């Protein structure tokens, strides 16, 4: 297979003409053309290798041969819809159930995290018969109409806040309302949700759910204070609502110590609905909602079929099963713990040498925040561009776009961790030299 | 690869336990377990072959080797997201553009017809700055919150009609307001939309779009009267709205004579937005929205990124390109014309012999409607079950569930057409015999 059909300039021209410009490119001023990938490495049209710290979707590594093999075998055999009985969907559901608290045992397979979150919203509303939703500030839950409504990250830039959406403060112990010195930030932040619920109920409104990422991502890779989820769940259930954990970015062992990030909040804590997506199919469009018998039962009782054309088809499920197999066989959770800790350690060493403010994250869901006043307005975006020149793909996030994110394929190695921190070190040094030169 | 892991009984038990019951099975009392498929044939766990008249998604035939080959080759090479430049997405957009009126030239790739329709709604609203939507009665546009709102087929059973949704009569010349004898049913039905628009505007509301399937499907496989779309488009544009054609069921040559079903309404007619899905990836989750430069431009101008994690990835686009290749190489549109006409002819012969009311449809998008008072309340559902016993998979639709639908893989043959009509003939005879026995 030829690696390219058009030269890069021509591809870019066609892209600008034929694809909606709202679909943005990484490094938009000088985008990369990537024609090949393997594991944690991307290759451009000239064969130049890039270390990929971005692709959380290609969870077990780009183009993993086990995944391709499973997909091909099933594509050769059958890819009908889920209105026929098939073993893959039930086997996959059973395997996923084994990773979850027993209560979470009824599955709906869909094609994207956005579809999953929309369905979660429908389930919560049908079960509670309430409409209102409590979300965290800066949250992003997907690109669909219903999800932009519950995503402050988007709705502030678009139609604004709907009357049925209520925004609680981000429980950020780094720069939020209650910080590291606070005796019990988990309780304190949960109380902000409690106060919001009270205020909403006083206005006669009724809450269907608290909808939250298990680790807020575009909020800046925030680690939640202990005790926060169990307390919020208690308050939201007392108000007649349910707890929805969005694990689309954080599930499938990315945090290392646990299979699901909500489990960081304690073994006893169990959401009422969990959504999963991105890493689930290693790039294949596959996502899922899991909930309790009671919630699923109410959804069935409305008497209306839920049909998702591609959701849960034999090929998607074969791929999902193969991803679970690879996570286990290659012990990628242990790798996330090991490499994640090393990366954290190396970043801390950089922190001692340069004026990086803080490192955040857990497992291979890491970020580090740059000092705002050292580098101008969008510092991390600039850094990301500079790292690209050194053949490393990183991206930035957070309300001030100054958090450099690590969410690489889970096969990221110790050597990769050293390579990326070394290069970041060089760049920080260059910038500091430049700044001091300007001053002198 | 073993064809089954669990016996059928066990699969069914697991399915009932693990998968939301809102996800229904075909022939729910005695569902089929399908383990293998090829072309237009399905095979159950015992190796019994079924003729598939249902699977419009497996457009070029189940497990077509060209599609598997293209998917595998690309999966081995790269499956990154569309934030990197890649040839497949632009090449695919160009190929699709060649099938469409020149005006429709900006593409957004997504994972399902529902995602496509939701985005179409966002585009229409952003462009017009209006909110209200006009739809046809009985329409179904997808399973998402925003789409249930514009699907009378669903919302009547759920939350009811929103104040911003306006339902126009189904332009059904068979049993609608204006029938075959009418001198100009296209104009007459378009006027019903015009009157609705006037009424809505008189109440101070503003219309974003007319949202319509190019051939209403769950409405009962309706063929629209000539002149209807151009007239409605004129009225809707005059009211400040745009025309959205939902081609999710009807596109990619299913109607035979044209690549898109909206083209049945004349060469000059061009919608402002077209959505496509089901057959696009032959079972792979792939869908798309195409629109004009102007509408895409307004969406870009809002300054907010549209990112669809899996949409337009190199594997999806490789599969999409392979589907287009097979449609051309195997001349499946000509096959749809030829076999569709034969099927229609054979059904007409049955009609002469038995008391079937009417046949409807075009190409391989055919339905035939059964007399309501001959067979009890859900006659066609019963027929479908009886046909299953004779190893033919058919399904039913329409507001009264009495339309038997043909939407088989496009490789459906003349022999298949004969086999299915022969079996239908036997069953109609059996039922008639039974009815006359009861009477005597």
CSV table of N, CA and C in Angstrom, one decimal, chain B residues 224-346:
chain,number,residue,atom,x,y,z
B,224,UNK,N,-42.4,10.1,-2.8
B,224,UNK,CA,-43.0,11.5,-2.7
B,224,UNK,C,-43.5,11.9,-4.1
B,225,UNK,N,-44.6,12.7,-4.1
B,225,UNK,CA,-45.1,13.1,-5.4
B,225,UNK,C,-44.2,14.1,-6.1
B,226,UNK,N,-44.1,14.1,-7.4
B,226,UNK,CA,-43.2,15.0,-8.1
B,226,UNK,C,-43.4,16.5,-7.7
B,227,UNK,N,-42.3,17.2,-7.6
B,227,UNK,CA,-42.4,18.6,-7.4
B,227,UNK,C,-42.5,19.0,-5.9
B,228,UNK,N,-42.6,18.0,-5.0
B,228,UNK,CA,-42.8,18.3,-3.6
B,228,UNK,C,-41.6,19.0,-3.0
B,229,UNK,N,-40.4,18.4,-3.1
B,229,UNK,CA,-39.2,19.0,-2.5
B,229,UNK,C,-38.9,20.4,-3.0
B,230,UNK,N,-38.8,20.6,-4.3
B,230,UNK,CA,-38.5,21.9,-4.8
B,230,UNK,C,-39.4,23.0,-4.3
B,231,UNK,N,-40.7,22.7,-4.2
B,231,UNK,CA,-41.7,23.7,-3.7
B,231,UNK,C,-41.5,23.9,-2.2
B,232,UNK,N,-41.3,22.8,-1.4
B,232,UNK,CA,-41.1,23.0,0.0
B,232,UNK,C,-39.8,23.8,0.3
B,233,UNK,N,-38.7,23.5,-0.5
B,233,UNK,CA,-37.5,24.2,-0.4
B,233,UNK,C,-37.7,25.7,-0.6
B,234,UNK,N,-38.4,26.0,-1.6
B,234,UNK,CA,-38.7,27.4,-1.9
B,234,UNK,C,-39.4,28.1,-0.7
B,235,UNK,N,-40.4,27.4,-0.1
B,235,UNK,CA,-41.2,28.0,1.0
B,235,UNK,C,-40.3,28.1,2.2
B,236,UNK,N,-39.5,27.1,2.5
B,236,UNK,CA,-38.7,27.0,3.7
B,236,UNK,C,-37.6,28.1,3.7
B,237,UNK,N,-37.0,28.2,2.5
B,237,UNK,CA,-36.0,29.3,2.3
B,237,UNK,C,-36.5,30.7,2.4
B,238,UNK,N,-37.7,30.8,1.9
B,238,UNK,CA,-38.4,32.2,2.0
B,238,UNK,C,-38.6,32.5,3.5
B,239,UNK,N,-38.8,31.5,4.3
B,239,UNK,CA,-39.1,31.7,5.7
B,239,UNK,C,-37.8,31.8,6.5
B,240,UNK,N,-36.6,31.8,5.8
B,240,UNK,CA,-35.3,31.9,6.5
B,240,UNK,C,-34.7,30.6,6.9
B,241,UNK,N,-35.3,29.5,6.5
B,241,UNK,CA,-34.8,28.2,7.0
B,241,UNK,C,-34.0,27.5,5.8
B,242,UNK,N,-33.5,26.3,6.2
B,242,UNK,CA,-32.8,25.5,5.2
B,242,UNK,C,-33.4,24.2,5.0
B,243,UNK,N,-33.1,23.5,3.9
B,243,UNK,CA,-33.6,22.2,3.6
B,243,UNK,C,-32.6,21.1,3.9
B,244,UNK,N,-33.0,20.2,4.9
B,244,UNK,CA,-32.1,19.1,5.3
B,244,UNK,C,-32.7,17.8,4.7
B,245,UNK,N,-31.9,17.1,3.9
B,245,UNK,CA,-32.3,15.8,3.4
B,245,UNK,C,-31.6,14.7,4.1
B,246,UNK,N,-32.4,13.9,4.8
B,246,UNK,CA,-31.8,12.7,5.5
B,246,UNK,C,-31.8,11.5,4.6
B,247,UNK,N,-30.6,11.2,4.1
B,247,UNK,CA,-30.4,10.1,3.1
B,247,UNK,C,-29.8,8.9,3.8
B,248,UNK,N,-30.0,8.8,5.2
B,248,UNK,CA,-29.3,7.7,5.9
B,248,UNK,C,-29.8,6.3,5.5
B,249,UNK,N,-31.1,6.2,5.2
B,249,UNK,CA,-31.6,4.9,4.7
B,249,UNK,C,-31.5,4.8,3.2
B,250,UNK,N,-31.5,5.9,2.5
B,250,UNK,CA,-31.9,5.9,1.1
B,250,UNK,C,-30.7,6.1,0.1
B,251,UNK,N,-29.6,6.5,0.7
B,251,UNK,CA,-28.5,6.9,-0.2
B,251,UNK,C,-27.7,5.8,-0.8
B,252,UNK,N,-26.6,6.1,-1.5
B,252,UNK,CA,-25.7,5.2,-2.0
B,252,UNK,C,-26.3,4.2,-3.1
B,253,UNK,N,-27.2,4.7,-3.8
B,253,UNK,CA,-27.7,4.0,-5.0
B,253,UNK,C,-28.8,3.0,-4.7
B,254,UNK,N,-29.3,3.0,-3.5
B,254,UNK,CA,-30.4,2.1,-3.1
B,254,UNK,C,-31.6,2.2,-4.1
B,255,UNK,N,-31.9,3.4,-4.5
B,255,UNK,CA,-33.1,3.6,-5.4
B,255,UNK,C,-32.8,3.3,-6.8
B,256,UNK,N,-31.5,2.9,-7.1
B,256,UNK,CA,-31.2,2.4,-8.4
B,256,UNK,C,-30.9,3.5,-9.4
B,257,UNK,N,-32.0,4.2,-9.8
B,257,UNK,CA,-31.9,5.2,-10.9
B,257,UNK,C,-30.9,6.3,-10.5
B,258,UNK,N,-30.8,6.6,-9.3
B,258,UNK,CA,-30.0,7.8,-8.8
B,258,UNK,C,-29.1,7.3,-7.6
B,259,UNK,N,-28.0,8.1,-7.4
B,259,UNK,CA,-27.2,7.8,-6.3
B,259,UNK,C,-27.8,8.2,-5.0
B,260,UNK,N,-28.6,9.3,-5.0
B,260,UNK,CA,-29.3,9.9,-3.9
B,260,UNK,C,-30.8,9.9,-4.2
B,261,UNK,N,-31.6,9.6,-3.2
B,261,UNK,CA,-33.0,9.5,-3.4
B,261,UNK,C,-33.6,10.9,-3.6
B,262,UNK,N,-32.9,12.0,-3.1
B,262,UNK,CA,-33.5,13.3,-3.3
B,262,UNK,C,-33.5,13.7,-4.8
B,263,UNK,N,-32.6,13.0,-5.5
B,263,UNK,CA,-32.5,13.3,-7.0
B,263,UNK,C,-33.7,12.8,-7.7
B,264,UNK,N,-34.5,12.0,-7.1
B,264,UNK,CA,-35.8,11.6,-7.7
B,264,UNK,C,-36.7,12.8,-7.9
B,265,UNK,N,-36.4,13.8,-7.2
B,265,UNK,CA,-37.3,15.0,-7.2
B,265,UNK,C,-36.8,16.0,-8.3
B,266,UNK,N,-35.9,15.6,-9.1
B,266,UNK,CA,-35.4,16.4,-10.3
B,266,UNK,C,-34.0,16.8,-10.2
B,267,UNK,N,-33.4,16.9,-11.3
B,267,UNK,CA,-31.9,17.2,-11.4
B,267,UNK,C,-31.6,18.6,-10.8
B,268,UNK,N,-32.5,19.5,-10.9
B,268,UNK,CA,-32.3,20.9,-10.4
B,268,UNK,C,-32.4,21.0,-8.9
B,269,UNK,N,-33.0,20.1,-8.3
B,269,UNK,CA,-33.3,20.3,-6.8
B,269,UNK,C,-32.0,19.9,-6.0
B,270,UNK,N,-31.7,20.8,-5.1
B,270,UNK,CA,-30.5,20.6,-4.3
B,270,UNK,C,-30.8,21.0,-2.8
B,271,UNK,N,-30.7,20.1,-1.9
B,271,UNK,CA,-30.9,20.4,-0.5
B,271,UNK,C,-29.7,21.3,0.0
B,272,UNK,N,-29.9,21.9,1.2
B,272,UNK,CA,-28.8,22.7,1.7
B,272,UNK,C,-27.9,21.9,2.6
B,273,UNK,N,-28.4,20.8,3.2
B,273,UNK,CA,-27.6,19.9,4.0
B,273,UNK,C,-28.1,18.5,3.7
B,274,UNK,N,-27.2,17.5,3.5
B,274,UNK,CA,-27.5,16.1,3.4
B,274,UNK,C,-26.8,15.3,4.4
B,275,UNK,N,-27.5,14.4,5.0
B,275,UNK,CA,-26.9,13.5,6.0
B,275,UNK,C,-26.9,12.0,5.4
B,276,UNK,N,-25.9,11.3,5.7
B,276,UNK,CA,-25.8,9.9,5.2
B,276,UNK,C,-25.2,9.0,6.3
B,277,UNK,N,-25.5,7.7,6.2
B,277,UNK,CA,-25.1,6.9,7.3
B,277,UNK,C,-25.1,5.4,6.9
B,278,UNK,N,-26.1,4.7,7.4
B,278,UNK,CA,-26.2,3.2,7.4
B,278,UNK,C,-25.3,2.5,6.4
B,279,UNK,N,-25.6,2.6,5.0
B,279,UNK,CA,-24.9,1.7,4.1
B,279,UNK,C,-23.4,2.2,3.9
B,280,UNK,N,-23.1,3.3,4.4
B,280,UNK,CA,-21.8,4.0,4.0
B,280,UNK,C,-20.6,3.2,4.3
B,281,UNK,N,-20.6,2.4,5.4
B,281,UNK,CA,-19.4,1.6,5.8
B,281,UNK,C,-19.7,0.1,5.7
B,282,UNK,N,-20.8,-0.2,5.1
B,282,UNK,CA,-21.2,-1.7,5.0
B,282,UNK,C,-21.2,-2.4,6.3
B,283,UNK,N,-21.5,-1.6,7.4
B,283,UNK,CA,-21.6,-2.2,8.7
B,283,UNK,C,-20.6,-1.5,9.7
B,284,UNK,N,-19.6,-0.9,9.1
B,284,UNK,CA,-18.6,-0.2,10.0
B,284,UNK,C,-19.3,1.2,10.3
B,285,UNK,N,-19.1,1.6,11.6
B,285,UNK,CA,-19.7,2.8,12.0
B,285,UNK,C,-19.2,4.0,11.3
B,286,UNK,N,-19.9,4.5,10.4
B,286,UNK,CA,-19.4,5.6,9.5
B,286,UNK,C,-20.7,6.4,9.0
B,287,UNK,N,-20.6,7.7,9.1
B,287,UNK,CA,-21.7,8.5,8.7
B,287,UNK,C,-21.1,9.9,8.3
B,288,UNK,N,-22.0,10.8,7.8
B,288,UNK,CA,-21.4,12.0,7.3
B,288,UNK,C,-22.5,13.1,7.1
B,289,UNK,N,-22.1,14.3,7.2
B,289,UNK,CA,-22.9,15.5,6.8
B,289,UNK,C,-22.2,16.2,5.7
B,290,UNK,N,-22.9,16.6,4.7
B,290,UNK,CA,-22.4,17.5,3.7
B,290,UNK,C,-23.2,18.7,3.6
B,291,UNK,N,-22.6,19.9,3.4
B,291,UNK,CA,-23.4,21.1,3.3
B,291,UNK,C,-22.7,22.1,2.3
B,292,UNK,N,-23.2,23.3,2.3
B,292,UNK,CA,-22.6,24.3,1.4
B,292,UNK,C,-21.5,25.1,2.1
B,293,UNK,N,-20.7,25.8,1.3
B,293,UNK,CA,-19.6,26.6,1.9
B,293,UNK,C,-20.2,27.6,2.8
B,294,UNK,N,-21.4,28.2,2.5
B,294,UNK,CA,-21.9,29.3,3.3
B,294,UNK,C,-22.3,28.7,4.7
B,295,UNK,N,-23.0,27.6,4.7
B,295,UNK,CA,-23.5,27.0,6.0
B,295,UNK,C,-22.3,26.6,6.8
B,296,UNK,N,-21.3,25.9,6.2
B,296,UNK,CA,-20.1,25.5,6.9
B,296,UNK,C,-19.3,26.7,7.4
B,297,UNK,N,-19.3,27.7,6.6
B,297,UNK,CA,-18.6,29.0,7.0
B,297,UNK,C,-19.2,29.6,8.3
B,298,UNK,N,-20.5,29.6,8.4
B,298,UNK,CA,-21.1,30.2,9.7
B,298,UNK,C,-20.7,29.3,10.9
B,299,UNK,N,-20.7,28.0,10.6
B,299,UNK,CA,-20.3,27.1,11.7
B,299,UNK,C,-18.9,27.3,12.2
B,300,UNK,N,-18.0,27.5,11.2
B,300,UNK,CA,-16.6,27.8,11.5
B,300,UNK,C,-16.5,29.1,12.3
B,301,UNK,N,-17.3,30.1,11.8
B,301,UNK,CA,-17.2,31.5,12.3
B,301,UNK,C,-17.6,31.6,13.8
B,302,UNK,N,-18.3,30.6,14.4
B,302,UNK,CA,-18.6,30.7,15.8
B,302,UNK,C,-17.4,30.4,16.7
B,303,UNK,N,-16.3,30.0,16.0
B,303,UNK,CA,-15.0,29.9,16.7
B,303,UNK,C,-14.8,28.7,17.6
B,304,UNK,N,-15.8,27.8,17.6
B,304,UNK,CA,-15.8,26.7,18.5
B,304,UNK,C,-15.4,25.4,17.6
B,305,UNK,N,-14.4,24.7,18.1
B,305,UNK,CA,-14.0,23.5,17.4
B,305,UNK,C,-15.1,22.4,17.4
B,306,UNK,N,-15.2,21.7,16.3
B,306,UNK,CA,-16.0,20.5,16.3
B,306,UNK,C,-15.0,19.3,16.2
B,307,UNK,N,-14.9,18.6,17.3
B,307,UNK,CA,-14.0,17.4,17.3
B,307,UNK,C,-14.8,16.1,17.5
B,308,UNK,N,-14.7,15.2,16.5
B,308,UNK,CA,-15.4,14.0,16.6
B,308,UNK,C,-14.3,12.9,16.7
B,309,UNK,N,-14.1,12.3,17.9
B,309,UNK,CA,-13.0,11.4,18.2
B,309,UNK,C,-12.6,10.4,17.1
B,310,UNK,N,-13.7,9.7,16.6
B,310,UNK,CA,-13.4,8.6,15.6
B,310,UNK,C,-13.7,9.1,14.2
B,311,UNK,N,-14.5,10.1,14.1
B,311,UNK,CA,-15.0,10.5,12.8
B,311,UNK,C,-14.0,10.8,11.8
B,312,UNK,N,-14.1,10.2,10.6
B,312,UNK,CA,-13.1,10.5,9.5
B,312,UNK,C,-11.8,9.9,9.7
B,313,UNK,N,-11.6,8.9,10.6
B,313,UNK,CA,-10.3,8.3,10.8
B,313,UNK,C,-9.9,7.5,9.5
B,314,UNK,N,-8.6,7.2,9.3
B,314,UNK,CA,-8.2,6.6,8.1
B,314,UNK,C,-8.8,5.2,7.8
B,315,UNK,N,-9.1,4.4,8.8
B,315,UNK,CA,-9.8,3.1,8.6
B,315,UNK,C,-11.2,3.3,8.1
B,316,UNK,N,-12.0,4.2,8.8
B,316,UNK,CA,-13.3,4.4,8.4
B,316,UNK,C,-13.4,4.9,6.9
B,317,UNK,N,-12.5,5.8,6.6
B,317,UNK,CA,-12.5,6.4,5.2
B,317,UNK,C,-12.0,5.3,4.2
B,318,UNK,N,-11.1,4.5,4.6
B,318,UNK,CA,-10.6,3.4,3.7
B,318,UNK,C,-11.8,2.5,3.4
B,319,UNK,N,-12.6,2.2,4.4
B,319,UNK,CA,-13.8,1.3,4.2
B,319,UNK,C,-14.8,2.0,3.3
B,320,UNK,N,-15.0,3.3,3.6
B,320,UNK,CA,-16.0,4.1,2.8
B,320,UNK,C,-15.6,4.1,1.3
B,321,UNK,N,-14.3,4.3,1.1
B,321,UNK,CA,-13.8,4.3,-0.3
B,321,UNK,C,-14.0,2.9,-1.0
B,322,UNK,N,-13.7,1.8,-0.2
B,322,UNK,CA,-13.9,0.5,-0.7
B,322,UNK,C,-15.4,0.2,-1.1
B,323,UNK,N,-16.3,0.7,-0.3
B,323,UNK,CA,-17.7,0.6,-0.6
B,323,UNK,C,-18.1,1.3,-1.9
B,324,UNK,N,-17.6,2.5,-2.1
B,324,UNK,CA,-17.9,3.2,-3.3
B,324,UNK,C,-17.3,2.4,-4.5
B,325,UNK,N,-16.1,1.9,-4.3
B,325,UNK,CA,-15.5,1.1,-5.4
B,325,UNK,C,-16.4,-0.1,-5.8
B,326,UNK,N,-16.9,-0.8,-4.8
B,326,UNK,CA,-17.7,-2.0,-5.1
B,326,UNK,C,-19.0,-1.6,-5.8
B,327,UNK,N,-19.6,-0.6,-5.3
B,327,UNK,CA,-20.9,-0.1,-5.9
B,327,UNK,C,-20.6,0.1,-7.4
B,328,UNK,N,-19.5,0.7,-7.7
B,328,UNK,CA,-19.2,1.0,-9.1
B,328,UNK,C,-18.8,-0.3,-9.9
B,329,UNK,N,-17.8,-1.0,-9.3
B,329,UNK,CA,-17.3,-2.2,-10.1
B,329,UNK,C,-18.4,-3.2,-10.3
B,330,UNK,N,-19.2,-3.5,-9.3
B,330,UNK,CA,-20.2,-4.5,-9.5
B,330,UNK,C,-21.6,-3.9,-10.0
B,331,UNK,N,-21.5,-2.7,-10.4
B,331,UNK,CA,-22.7,-1.9,-10.9
B,331,UNK,C,-23.9,-2.2,-10.1
B,332,UNK,N,-23.9,-2.0,-8.9
B,332,UNK,CA,-25.0,-2.4,-8.0
B,332,UNK,C,-26.2,-1.5,-8.2
B,333,UNK,N,-26.0,-0.3,-8.7
B,333,UNK,CA,-27.2,0.5,-9.0
B,333,UNK,C,-28.0,-0.1,-10.1
B,334,UNK,N,-27.4,-0.6,-11.1
B,334,UNK,CA,-28.1,-1.2,-12.2
B,334,UNK,C,-28.8,-2.5,-11.7
B,335,UNK,N,-28.1,-3.2,-10.8
B,335,UNK,CA,-28.7,-4.4,-10.2
B,335,UNK,C,-29.9,-4.0,-9.4
B,336,UNK,N,-29.9,-2.9,-8.7
B,336,UNK,CA,-31.1,-2.5,-7.9
B,336,UNK,C,-32.2,-2.2,-8.9
B,337,UNK,N,-31.9,-1.5,-10.0
B,337,UNK,CA,-33.0,-1.2,-11.0
B,337,UNK,C,-33.6,-2.5,-11.5
B,338,UNK,N,-32.7,-3.4,-11.9
B,338,UNK,CA,-33.1,-4.7,-12.6
B,338,UNK,C,-33.9,-5.6,-11.6
B,339,UNK,N,-33.3,-5.9,-10.5
B,339,UNK,CA,-33.9,-6.8,-9.5
B,339,UNK,C,-35.1,-6.1,-8.8
B,340,UNK,N,-35.0,-4.8,-8.6
B,340,UNK,CA,-36.1,-4.1,-8.0
B,340,UNK,C,-37.3,-4.2,-8.9
B,341,UNK,N,-37.1,-4.0,-10.2
B,341,UNK,CA,-38.3,-4.0,-11.1
B,341,UNK,C,-38.9,-5.4,-11.2
B,342,UNK,N,-38.0,-6.4,-11.2
B,342,UNK,CA,-38.5,-7.8,-11.2
B,342,UNK,C,-39.3,-8.1,-9.9
B,343,UNK,N,-38.8,-7.7,-8.8
B,343,UNK,CA,-39.5,-7.9,-7.5
B,343,UNK,C,-40.8,-7.2,-7.5
B,344,UNK,N,-40.9,-6.0,-8.1
B,344,UNK,CA,-42.1,-5.3,-8.2
B,344,UNK,C,-43.1,-6.0,-9.1
B,345,UNK,N,-42.6,-6.5,-10.2
B,345,UNK,CA,-43.5,-7.2,-11.1
B,345,UNK,C,-44.1,-8.5,-10.4
B,346,UNK,N,-43.2,-9.2,-9.8
B,346,UNK,CA,-43.6,-10.5,-9.1
B,346,UNK,C,-44.6,-10.2,-8.0
